[in-house]
Amino acid sequence: MGLAIANALLESGANIVLADIKPKPETIADGPGRAVYLQGDLSDEEFVREVVGRAQDHAGRFDYLVNTVGVWWGEEDVSLVDMDLDVWDRVFEINIDSMMLTARHAVPLMLQNGGGAMLLISSIQALRGDPLAQDAYSASKGAIRAMSKSLAIQFAGDNIRVNAILPGYIWTDMMWRLEGKPERRKEIENIIPLQRFGTVADIAGASLFLLSDAASFITGTELIIDGGTTALP
Ligand SMILES: NC(=O)c1ccc[n+]([C@@H]2O[C@H](COP(=O)([O-])OP(=O)(O)OC[C@H]3O[C@@H](n4cnc5c(N)ncnc54)[C@H](O)[C@@H]3O)[C@@H](O)[C@H]2O)c1
């Protein structure tokens, strides 16, 4: 999702810094915007400081922050009664601290600019319980949703908009467990009212809208992108 949003921003002419713990992907769009890639751990404040500072230098201003970092460790992230507490802590560091730290370092630069827009990627898991317990993931996604609303209110007077996207089932690397299991994939597609997984293009299109001036009166809210899944009774 992060790469698709980054590519859509580059294609619309934005100069951006992309950061991820993984090595640089080969499919970064050619422009017209210019891209810088930094590899590192976004739950580490020193790295976040470097990324945000590089973005300011690279673009000459800091308008947008999009954070899509997240891990879903299905095998270890189980019921909180049974979970190893190190797993709980690490999921929170990655899923929530990364969002907190990037926002913390981006806000002062947006204030210098006279405003900006932020997008935090949560999940429909922020809205509901799950019979298949993944308690650290779900709780961290709920925290992202609450944090984005709090940030929106704090900085609305400074012309900084903050929104969350709550994706449902989207076909990305996170779905690697379903590779080679077409029958399980079909079962999930049958649950989704639109009868398909979402694509990263579905997320990128909505992201560009929420960052753009077309969404200038939208802050402190969330956009559910789930093919109708959470509309089901
Ligand atoms: N795919 C889905 O169905 C789905 C549904 C709901 C929410 N989400 C959320 O959407 C976001 C994007 O997920 P995705 O589906 O594109 O999966 P993804 O695994 O492709 O993307 C997550 C990215 O976060 C990076 N990352 C993990 N730990 C990091 C760290 N410490 N520092 C820097 N980068 C780190 C990973 O390397 C990966 O590139 C996640 O927050 C995820 O929880 C995904």
PDB file of C-alpha atoms and ligand atoms in Angstrom:
ATOM      1  CA  MET A   1       0.000   0.000   0.000  1.00  0.00           C
ATOM      2  CA  GLY A   2       2.756   2.408   0.960  1.00  0.00           C
ATOM      3  CA  LEU A   3       4.528   1.959  -2.349  1.00  0.00           C
ATOM      4  CA  ALA A   4       1.313   2.369  -4.347  1.00  0.00           C
ATOM      5  CA  ILE A   5       0.489   5.598  -2.491  1.00  0.00           C
ATOM      6  CA  ALA A   6       4.070   6.828  -2.970  1.00  0.00           C
ATOM      7  CA  ASN A   7       3.924   6.089  -6.695  1.00  0.00           C
ATOM      8  CA  ALA A   8       0.605   7.884  -7.038  1.00  0.00           C
ATOM      9  CA  LEU A   9       2.121  10.909  -5.268  1.00  0.00           C
ATOM     10  CA  LEU A  10       5.193  10.817  -7.530  1.00  0.00           C
ATOM     11  CA  GLU A  11       2.977  10.595 -10.605  1.00  0.00           C
ATOM     12  CA  SER A  12       1.079  13.650  -9.396  1.00  0.00           C
ATOM     13  CA  GLY A  13       4.365  15.552  -9.123  1.00  0.00           C
ATOM     14  CA  ALA A  14       5.124  15.405  -5.386  1.00  0.00           C
ATOM     15  CA  ASN A  15       8.738  15.161  -4.223  1.00  0.00           C
ATOM     16  CA  ILE A  16       8.813  12.494  -1.545  1.00  0.00           C
ATOM     17  CA  VAL A  17      10.899  10.396   0.804  1.00  0.00           C
ATOM     18  CA  LEU A  18       9.863   6.754   1.110  1.00  0.00           C
ATOM     19  CA  ALA A  19      11.034   4.763   4.109  1.00  0.00           C
ATOM     20  CA  ASP A  20      10.679   1.107   5.033  1.00  0.00           C
ATOM     21  CA  ILE A  21      12.636  -1.519   6.927  1.00  0.00           C
ATOM     22  CA  LYS A  22      12.979  -3.507   3.684  1.00  0.00           C
ATOM     23  CA  PRO A  23      15.495  -2.758   0.902  1.00  0.00           C
ATOM     24  CA  LYS A  24      14.565  -0.283  -1.808  1.00  0.00           C
ATOM     25  CA  PRO A  25      11.845  -1.674  -4.110  1.00  0.00           C
ATOM     26  CA  GLU A  26      12.504  -1.781  -7.844  1.00  0.00           C
ATOM     27  CA  THR A  27       9.144  -0.365  -8.778  1.00  0.00           C
ATOM     28  CA  ILE A  28       9.385   3.227  -7.569  1.00  0.00           C
ATOM     29  CA  ALA A  29       7.733   5.428 -10.213  1.00  0.00           C
ATOM     30  CA  ASP A  30       9.925   7.559 -12.441  1.00  0.00           C
ATOM     31  CA  GLY A  31       8.252  10.843 -11.690  1.00  0.00           C
ATOM     32  CA  PRO A  32       7.526  13.625 -12.481  1.00  0.00           C
ATOM     33  CA  GLY A  33       8.042  13.955  -8.705  1.00  0.00           C
ATOM     34  CA  ARG A  34      11.470  12.991  -7.330  1.00  0.00           C
ATOM     35  CA  ALA A  35      11.929  10.157  -4.829  1.00  0.00           C
ATOM     36  CA  VAL A  36      14.492   9.414  -2.133  1.00  0.00           C
ATOM     37  CA  TYR A  37      14.459   5.994  -0.460  1.00  0.00           C
ATOM     38  CA  LEU A  38      15.683   5.397   3.096  1.00  0.00           C
ATOM     39  CA  GLN A  39      15.870   1.962   4.694  1.00  0.00           C
ATOM     40  CA  GLY A  40      15.415   1.674   8.444  1.00  0.00           C
ATOM     41  CA  ASP A  41      13.201   0.997  11.412  1.00  0.00           C
ATOM     42  CA  LEU A  42      10.394   3.544  11.758  1.00  0.00           C
ATOM     43  CA  SER A  43       9.824   2.592  15.400  1.00  0.00           C
ATOM     44  CA  ASP A  44      13.286   4.054  16.100  1.00  0.00           C
ATOM     45  CA  GLU A  45      13.085   7.800  16.798  1.00  0.00           C
ATOM     46  CA  GLU A  46      16.561   8.526  15.411  1.00  0.00           C
ATOM     47  CA  PHE A  47      15.613   7.022  12.059  1.00  0.00           C
ATOM     48  CA  VAL A  48      12.300   8.893  12.038  1.00  0.00           C
ATOM     49  CA  ARG A  49      14.159  12.146  12.710  1.00  0.00           C
ATOM     50  CA  GLU A  50      16.440  11.412   9.734  1.00  0.00           C
ATOM     51  CA  VAL A  51      13.515  10.542   7.418  1.00  0.00           C
ATOM     52  CA  VAL A  52      11.473  13.629   8.264  1.00  0.00           C
ATOM     53  CA  GLY A  53      14.527  15.895   8.041  1.00  0.00           C
ATOM     54  CA  ARG A  54      15.470  14.433   4.644  1.00  0.00           C
ATOM     55  CA  ALA A  55      11.921  14.986   3.389  1.00  0.00           C
ATOM     56  CA  GLN A  56      12.069  18.633   4.402  1.00  0.00           C
ATOM     57  CA  ASP A  57      15.457  19.077   2.669  1.00  0.00           C
ATOM     58  CA  HIS A  58      14.447  17.111  -0.416  1.00  0.00           C
ATOM     59  CA  ALA A  59      11.163  18.916  -1.086  1.00  0.00           C
ATOM     60  CA  GLY A  60      11.994  22.239   0.560  1.00  0.00           C
ATOM     61  CA  ARG A  61       8.786  21.958   2.585  1.00  0.00           C
ATOM     62  CA  PHE A  62       6.762  19.297   4.387  1.00  0.00           C
ATOM     63  CA  ASP A  63       3.131  19.042   3.296  1.00  0.00           C
ATOM     64  CA  TYR A  64       2.063  15.427   3.718  1.00  0.00           C
ATOM     65  CA  LEU A  65       2.690  12.479   5.968  1.00  0.00           C
ATOM     66  CA  VAL A  66       1.360   9.042   5.056  1.00  0.00           C
ATOM     67  CA  ASN A  67       2.155   6.192   7.407  1.00  0.00           C
ATOM     68  CA  THR A  68       1.308   2.657   6.305  1.00  0.00           C
ATOM     69  CA  VAL A  69       3.718   0.771   8.578  1.00  0.00           C
ATOM     70  CA  GLY A  70       2.186  -2.264  10.176  1.00  0.00           C
ATOM     71  CA  VAL A  71       2.747  -5.897  11.067  1.00  0.00           C
ATOM     72  CA  TRP A  72       0.238  -8.679  11.509  1.00  0.00           C
ATOM     73  CA  TRP A  73       1.979 -11.630  13.082  1.00  0.00           C
ATOM     74  CA  GLY A  74      -0.861 -14.142  12.928  1.00  0.00           C
ATOM     75  CA  GLU A  75       1.068 -17.077  14.425  1.00  0.00           C
ATOM     76  CA  GLU A  76       2.360 -15.218  17.498  1.00  0.00           C
ATOM     77  CA  ASP A  77      -0.221 -12.444  17.835  1.00  0.00           C
ATOM     78  CA  VAL A  78      -2.987 -14.475  19.456  1.00  0.00           C
ATOM     79  CA  SER A  79      -5.179 -14.023  22.534  1.00  0.00           C
ATOM     80  CA  LEU A  80      -3.686 -11.627  25.071  1.00  0.00           C
ATOM     81  CA  VAL A  81      -4.094 -14.368  27.651  1.00  0.00           C
ATOM     82  CA  ASP A  82      -1.615 -16.581  25.814  1.00  0.00           C
ATOM     83  CA  MET A  83       0.602 -14.087  24.022  1.00  0.00           C
ATOM     84  CA  ASP A  84       4.297 -13.621  24.697  1.00  0.00           C
ATOM     85  CA  LEU A  85       4.517 -10.057  26.079  1.00  0.00           C
ATOM     86  CA  ASP A  86       7.534  -9.320  23.885  1.00  0.00           C
ATOM     87  CA  VAL A  87       5.301  -9.873  20.849  1.00  0.00           C
ATOM     88  CA  TRP A  88       2.673  -7.515  22.312  1.00  0.00           C
ATOM     89  CA  ASP A  89       5.330  -4.826  22.924  1.00  0.00           C
ATOM     90  CA  ARG A  90       6.971  -5.146  19.525  1.00  0.00           C
ATOM     91  CA  VAL A  91       3.656  -5.023  17.635  1.00  0.00           C
ATOM     92  CA  PHE A  92       2.816  -1.823  19.517  1.00  0.00           C
ATOM     93  CA  GLU A  93       6.254  -0.335  18.835  1.00  0.00           C
ATOM     94  CA  ILE A  94       5.881  -0.982  15.112  1.00  0.00           C
ATOM     95  CA  ASN A  95       2.179  -0.290  14.632  1.00  0.00           C
ATOM     96  CA  ILE A  96       1.677   2.637  17.013  1.00  0.00           C
ATOM     97  CA  ASP A  97       5.034   4.114  18.021  1.00  0.00           C
ATOM     98  CA  SER A  98       5.940   4.523  14.339  1.00  0.00           C
ATOM     99  CA  MET A  99       2.714   6.507  13.802  1.00  0.00           C
ATOM    100  CA  MET A 100       3.287   8.584  16.936  1.00  0.00           C
ATOM    101  CA  LEU A 101       6.948   9.317  16.140  1.00  0.00           C
ATOM    102  CA  THR A 102       6.418  10.268  12.500  1.00  0.00           C
ATOM    103  CA  ALA A 103       3.534  12.569  13.463  1.00  0.00           C
ATOM    104  CA  ARG A 104       5.560  14.064  16.321  1.00  0.00           C
ATOM    105  CA  HIS A 105       8.392  15.024  13.974  1.00  0.00           C
ATOM    106  CA  ALA A 106       6.189  16.064  11.047  1.00  0.00           C
ATOM    107  CA  VAL A 107       3.874  18.437  12.940  1.00  0.00           C
ATOM    108  CA  PRO A 108       6.476  21.144  13.690  1.00  0.00           C
ATOM    109  CA  LEU A 109       7.449  21.274   9.993  1.00  0.00           C
ATOM    110  CA  MET A 110       3.810  21.449   8.919  1.00  0.00           C
ATOM    111  CA  LEU A 111       3.301  24.277  11.414  1.00  0.00           C
ATOM    112  CA  GLN A 112       6.194  26.182   9.792  1.00  0.00           C
ATOM    113  CA  ASN A 113       4.419  25.642   6.467  1.00  0.00           C
ATOM    114  CA  GLY A 114       1.067  26.952   7.561  1.00  0.00           C
ATOM    115  CA  GLY A 115      -0.602  23.532   7.396  1.00  0.00           C
ATOM    116  CA  GLY A 116      -0.553  20.045   5.941  1.00  0.00           C
ATOM    117  CA  ALA A 117      -2.348  16.714   5.781  1.00  0.00           C
ATOM    118  CA  MET A 118      -1.708  13.358   7.406  1.00  0.00           C
ATOM    119  CA  LEU A 119      -3.010   9.906   6.710  1.00  0.00           C
ATOM    120  CA  LEU A 120      -2.659   7.021   9.149  1.00  0.00           C
ATOM    121  CA  ILE A 121      -3.472   3.498   8.025  1.00  0.00           C
ATOM    122  CA  SER A 122      -5.496   1.615  10.613  1.00  0.00           C
ATOM    123  CA  SER A 123      -7.752  -1.365   9.802  1.00  0.00           C
ATOM    124  CA  ILE A 124     -11.375  -2.418  10.037  1.00  0.00           C
ATOM    125  CA  GLN A 125     -10.095  -4.431  13.014  1.00  0.00           C
ATOM    126  CA  ALA A 126     -10.240  -1.093  14.887  1.00  0.00           C
ATOM    127  CA  LEU A 127     -14.035  -1.360  14.727  1.00  0.00           C
ATOM    128  CA  ARG A 128     -14.754  -4.878  15.853  1.00  0.00           C
ATOM    129  CA  GLY A 129     -13.699  -7.949  17.742  1.00  0.00           C
ATOM    130  CA  ASP A 130     -12.439 -11.021  15.956  1.00  0.00           C
ATOM    131  CA  PRO A 131     -13.136 -14.649  16.817  1.00  0.00           C
ATOM    132  CA  LEU A 132      -9.635 -15.369  15.512  1.00  0.00           C
ATOM    133  CA  ALA A 133      -7.833 -13.452  18.277  1.00  0.00           C
ATOM    134  CA  GLN A 134      -5.021 -11.188  17.088  1.00  0.00           C
ATOM    135  CA  ASP A 135      -5.205  -8.948  20.099  1.00  0.00           C
ATOM    136  CA  ALA A 136      -2.064  -6.843  19.712  1.00  0.00           C
ATOM    137  CA  TYR A 137      -2.860  -6.076  16.063  1.00  0.00           C
ATOM    138  CA  SER A 138      -6.497  -5.175  16.768  1.00  0.00           C
ATOM    139  CA  ALA A 139      -5.707  -3.056  19.832  1.00  0.00           C
ATOM    140  CA  SER A 140      -2.919  -1.201  17.999  1.00  0.00           C
ATOM    141  CA  LYS A 141      -5.239  -0.464  15.075  1.00  0.00           C
ATOM    142  CA  GLY A 142      -7.858   0.881  17.498  1.00  0.00           C
ATOM    143  CA  ALA A 143      -5.177   3.110  18.991  1.00  0.00           C
ATOM    144  CA  ILE A 144      -4.286   4.494  15.554  1.00  0.00           C
ATOM    145  CA  ARG A 145      -7.927   5.410  14.947  1.00  0.00           C
ATOM    146  CA  ALA A 146      -8.187   7.237  18.287  1.00  0.00           C
ATOM    147  CA  MET A 147      -4.812   8.934  17.831  1.00  0.00           C
ATOM    148  CA  SER A 148      -5.723  10.304  14.405  1.00  0.00           C
ATOM    149  CA  LYS A 149      -8.896  11.888  15.818  1.00  0.00           C
ATOM    150  CA  SER A 150      -6.988  13.423  18.714  1.00  0.00           C
ATOM    151  CA  LEU A 151      -4.320  14.852  16.381  1.00  0.00           C
ATOM    152  CA  ALA A 152      -7.037  16.193  14.073  1.00  0.00           C
ATOM    153  CA  ILE A 153      -8.650  18.154  16.879  1.00  0.00           C
ATOM    154  CA  GLN A 154      -5.352  19.396  18.331  1.00  0.00           C
ATOM    155  CA  PHE A 155      -4.117  20.808  15.045  1.00  0.00           C
ATOM    156  CA  ALA A 156      -7.294  21.751  13.158  1.00  0.00           C
ATOM    157  CA  GLY A 157      -6.696  25.393  14.109  1.00  0.00           C
ATOM    158  CA  ASP A 158      -3.260  25.156  12.472  1.00  0.00           C
ATOM    159  CA  ASN A 159      -4.715  23.937   9.191  1.00  0.00           C
ATOM    160  CA  ILE A 160      -3.346  20.413   9.599  1.00  0.00           C
ATOM    161  CA  ARG A 161      -5.846  17.741   8.617  1.00  0.00           C
ATOM    162  CA  VAL A 162      -5.534  14.203   9.965  1.00  0.00           C
ATOM    163  CA  ASN A 163      -7.544  11.230   8.768  1.00  0.00           C
ATOM    164  CA  ALA A 164      -7.377   7.459   9.004  1.00  0.00           C
ATOM    165  CA  ILE A 165      -7.997   4.828   6.374  1.00  0.00           C
ATOM    166  CA  LEU A 166      -9.489   1.564   7.619  1.00  0.00           C
ATOM    167  CA  PRO A 167      -8.808  -1.088   4.993  1.00  0.00           C
ATOM    168  CA  GLY A 168     -10.576  -4.419   4.886  1.00  0.00           C
ATOM    169  CA  TYR A 169      -9.086  -7.325   2.951  1.00  0.00           C
ATOM    170  CA  ILE A 170      -6.551  -5.866   0.521  1.00  0.00           C
ATOM    171  CA  TRP A 171      -4.345  -8.077  -1.639  1.00  0.00           C
ATOM    172  CA  THR A 172      -0.785  -7.177  -0.583  1.00  0.00           C
ATOM    173  CA  ASP A 173       2.364  -8.856   0.770  1.00  0.00           C
ATOM    174  CA  MET A 174       0.521  -9.102   4.102  1.00  0.00           C
ATOM    175  CA  MET A 175      -1.638 -11.810   2.481  1.00  0.00           C
ATOM    176  CA  TRP A 176       1.359 -14.116   1.871  1.00  0.00           C
ATOM    177  CA  ARG A 177      -0.319 -16.767   4.034  1.00  0.00           C
ATOM    178  CA  LEU A 178      -2.968 -17.147   1.337  1.00  0.00           C
ATOM    179  CA  GLU A 179      -0.462 -17.721  -1.488  1.00  0.00           C
ATOM    180  CA  GLY A 180      -1.143 -21.135  -3.007  1.00  0.00           C
ATOM    181  CA  LYS A 181      -4.456 -21.499  -1.125  1.00  0.00           C
ATOM    182  CA  PRO A 182      -7.041 -20.542  -3.760  1.00  0.00           C
ATOM    183  CA  GLU A 183      -9.896 -22.202  -1.859  1.00  0.00           C
ATOM    184  CA  ARG A 184      -9.217 -20.073   1.282  1.00  0.00           C
ATOM    185  CA  ARG A 185      -8.924 -16.959  -0.900  1.00  0.00           C
ATOM    186  CA  LYS A 186     -12.281 -17.784  -2.489  1.00  0.00           C
ATOM    187  CA  GLU A 187     -13.882 -18.273   0.940  1.00  0.00           C
ATOM    188  CA  ILE A 188     -12.800 -14.771   1.954  1.00  0.00           C
ATOM    189  CA  GLU A 189     -13.931 -13.272  -1.363  1.00  0.00           C
ATOM    190  CA  ASN A 190     -17.345 -14.811  -0.780  1.00  0.00           C
ATOM    191  CA  ILE A 191     -17.613 -12.965   2.557  1.00  0.00           C
ATOM    192  CA  ILE A 192     -16.816  -9.569   0.983  1.00  0.00           C
ATOM    193  CA  PRO A 193     -19.984  -7.997  -0.502  1.00  0.00           C
ATOM    194  CA  LEU A 194     -18.071  -6.767  -3.581  1.00  0.00           C
ATOM    195  CA  GLN A 195     -16.763 -10.350  -3.957  1.00  0.00           C
ATOM    196  CA  ARG A 196     -13.086  -9.458  -4.336  1.00  0.00           C
ATOM    197  CA  PHE A 197     -10.053  -8.377  -2.374  1.00  0.00           C
ATOM    198  CA  GLY A 198      -9.251  -4.679  -2.508  1.00  0.00           C
ATOM    199  CA  THR A 199      -6.181  -3.609  -4.473  1.00  0.00           C
ATOM    200  CA  VAL A 200      -3.412  -1.208  -3.557  1.00  0.00           C
ATOM    201  CA  ALA A 201      -4.800   1.059  -6.307  1.00  0.00           C
ATOM    202  CA  ASP A 202      -8.085   1.240  -4.350  1.00  0.00           C
ATOM    203  CA  ILE A 203      -6.126   2.514  -1.346  1.00  0.00           C
ATOM    204  CA  ALA A 204      -3.873   4.865  -3.344  1.00  0.00           C
ATOM    205  CA  GLY A 205      -6.813   6.589  -5.060  1.00  0.00           C
ATOM    206  CA  ALA A 206      -8.581   7.251  -1.762  1.00  0.00           C
ATOM    207  CA  SER A 207      -5.324   8.408  -0.169  1.00  0.00           C
ATOM    208  CA  LEU A 208      -4.668  11.014  -2.843  1.00  0.00           C
ATOM    209  CA  PHE A 209      -8.207  12.299  -2.428  1.00  0.00           C
ATOM    210  CA  LEU A 210      -7.871  12.613   1.372  1.00  0.00           C
ATOM    211  CA  LEU A 211      -4.532  14.427   1.048  1.00  0.00           C
ATOM    212  CA  SER A 212      -5.807  16.781  -1.650  1.00  0.00           C
ATOM    213  CA  ASP A 213      -7.620  20.092  -1.382  1.00  0.00           C
ATOM    214  CA  ALA A 214     -10.768  18.294  -2.601  1.00  0.00           C
ATOM    215  CA  ALA A 215     -10.885  16.958   0.990  1.00  0.00           C
ATOM    216  CA  SER A 216     -10.197  20.335   2.609  1.00  0.00           C
ATOM    217  CA  PHE A 217     -13.206  20.042   4.977  1.00  0.00           C
ATOM    218  CA  ILE A 218     -12.449  16.441   5.957  1.00  0.00           C
ATOM    219  CA  THR A 219     -10.515  15.894   9.153  1.00  0.00           C
ATOM    220  CA  GLY A 220     -10.742  13.669  12.213  1.00  0.00           C
ATOM    221  CA  THR A 221     -12.590  10.982  10.371  1.00  0.00           C
ATOM    222  CA  GLU A 222     -11.954   7.630   8.779  1.00  0.00           C
ATOM    223  CA  LEU A 223     -12.579   6.120   5.413  1.00  0.00           C
ATOM    224  CA  ILE A 224     -13.480   2.448   5.465  1.00  0.00           C
ATOM    225  CA  ILE A 225     -12.272   0.738   2.287  1.00  0.00           C
ATOM    226  CA  ASP A 226     -13.487  -2.823   2.616  1.00  0.00           C
ATOM    227  CA  GLY A 227     -15.797  -3.707  -0.266  1.00  0.00           C
ATOM    228  CA  GLY A 228     -18.750  -3.540   2.122  1.00  0.00           C
ATOM    229  CA  THR A 229     -17.439  -6.036   4.708  1.00  0.00           C
ATOM    230  CA  THR A 230     -18.258  -3.954   7.791  1.00  0.00           C
ATOM    231  CA  ALA A 231     -21.681  -3.026   6.404  1.00  0.00           C
ATOM    232  CA  LEU A 232     -22.718  -6.651   6.882  1.00  0.00           C
ATOM    233  CA  PRO A 233     -24.908  -7.307   9.923  1.00  0.00           C
TER     234      PRO A 233
HETATM  235  N1  LIG B   1      -3.554  -5.942   3.536  1.00  0.00           N
HETATM  236  C1  LIG B   1      -4.639  -5.866   4.260  1.00  0.00           C
HETATM  237  O1  LIG B   1      -5.615  -6.591   4.044  1.00  0.00           O
HETATM  238  C2  LIG B   1      -4.746  -4.850   5.371  1.00  0.00           C
HETATM  239  C3  LIG B   1      -5.981  -4.707   6.003  1.00  0.00           C
HETATM  240  C4  LIG B   1      -6.113  -3.754   7.005  1.00  0.00           C
HETATM  241  C5  LIG B   1      -5.037  -2.950   7.347  1.00  0.00           C
HETATM  242  N2  LIG B   1      -3.842  -3.127   6.720  1.00  0.00           N
HETATM  243  C6  LIG B   1      -2.764  -2.232   7.127  1.00  0.00           C
HETATM  244  O2  LIG B   1      -2.272  -1.551   6.003  1.00  0.00           O
HETATM  245  C7  LIG B   1      -0.914  -1.178   6.215  1.00  0.00           C
HETATM  246  C8  LIG B   1      -0.095  -1.568   5.005  1.00  0.00           C
HETATM  247  O3  LIG B   1      -0.057  -2.978   4.942  1.00  0.00           O
HETATM  248  P1  LIG B   1       0.136  -3.793   3.593  1.00  0.00           P
HETATM  249  O4  LIG B   1      -1.078  -4.615   3.422  1.00  0.00           O
HETATM  250  O5  LIG B   1       0.594  -2.882   2.494  1.00  0.00           O
HETATM  251  O6  LIG B   1       1.245  -4.828   4.004  1.00  0.00           O
HETATM  252  P2  LIG B   1       2.823  -4.785   3.799  1.00  0.00           P
HETATM  253  O7  LIG B   1       3.359  -5.844   4.706  1.00  0.00           O
HETATM  254  O8  LIG B   1       3.153  -4.842   2.363  1.00  0.00           O
HETATM  255  O9  LIG B   1       3.210  -3.321   4.328  1.00  0.00           O
HETATM  256  C9  LIG B   1       3.665  -3.034   5.617  1.00  0.00           C
HETATM  257  C10 LIG B   1       5.046  -2.420   5.476  1.00  0.00           C
HETATM  258  O10 LIG B   1       5.513  -2.023   6.770  1.00  0.00           O
HETATM  259  C11 LIG B   1       6.908  -2.255   6.760  1.00  0.00           C
HETATM  260  N3  LIG B   1       7.429  -2.312   8.115  1.00  0.00           N
HETATM  261  C12 LIG B   1       7.177  -3.252   9.060  1.00  0.00           C
HETATM  262  N4  LIG B   1       7.845  -2.962  10.180  1.00  0.00           N
HETATM  263  C13 LIG B   1       8.537  -1.808   9.935  1.00  0.00           C
HETATM  264  C14 LIG B   1       9.395  -1.001  10.723  1.00  0.00           C
HETATM  265  N5  LIG B   1       9.678  -1.306  11.983  1.00  0.00           N
HETATM  266  N6  LIG B   1       9.932   0.105  10.157  1.00  0.00           N
HETATM  267  C15 LIG B   1       9.667   0.423   8.870  1.00  0.00           C
HETATM  268  N7  LIG B   1       8.847  -0.306   8.082  1.00  0.00           N
HETATM  269  C16 LIG B   1       8.285  -1.404   8.620  1.00  0.00           C
HETATM  270  C17 LIG B   1       7.055  -3.590   6.036  1.00  0.00           C
HETATM  271  O11 LIG B   1       8.385  -3.825   5.617  1.00  0.00           O
HETATM  272  C18 LIG B   1       6.063  -3.415   4.897  1.00  0.00           C
HETATM  273  O12 LIG B   1       6.678  -2.887   3.748  1.00  0.00           O
HETATM  274  C19 LIG B   1      -0.494  -1.876   7.510  1.00  0.00           C
HETATM  275  O13 LIG B   1      -0.526  -0.940   8.564  1.00  0.00           O
HETATM  276  C20 LIG B   1      -1.566  -2.925   7.698  1.00  0.00           C
HETATM  277  O14 LIG B   1      -1.751  -3.269   9.056  1.00  0.00           O
HETATM  278  C21 LIG B   1      -3.667  -4.048   5.758  1.00  0.00           C
END
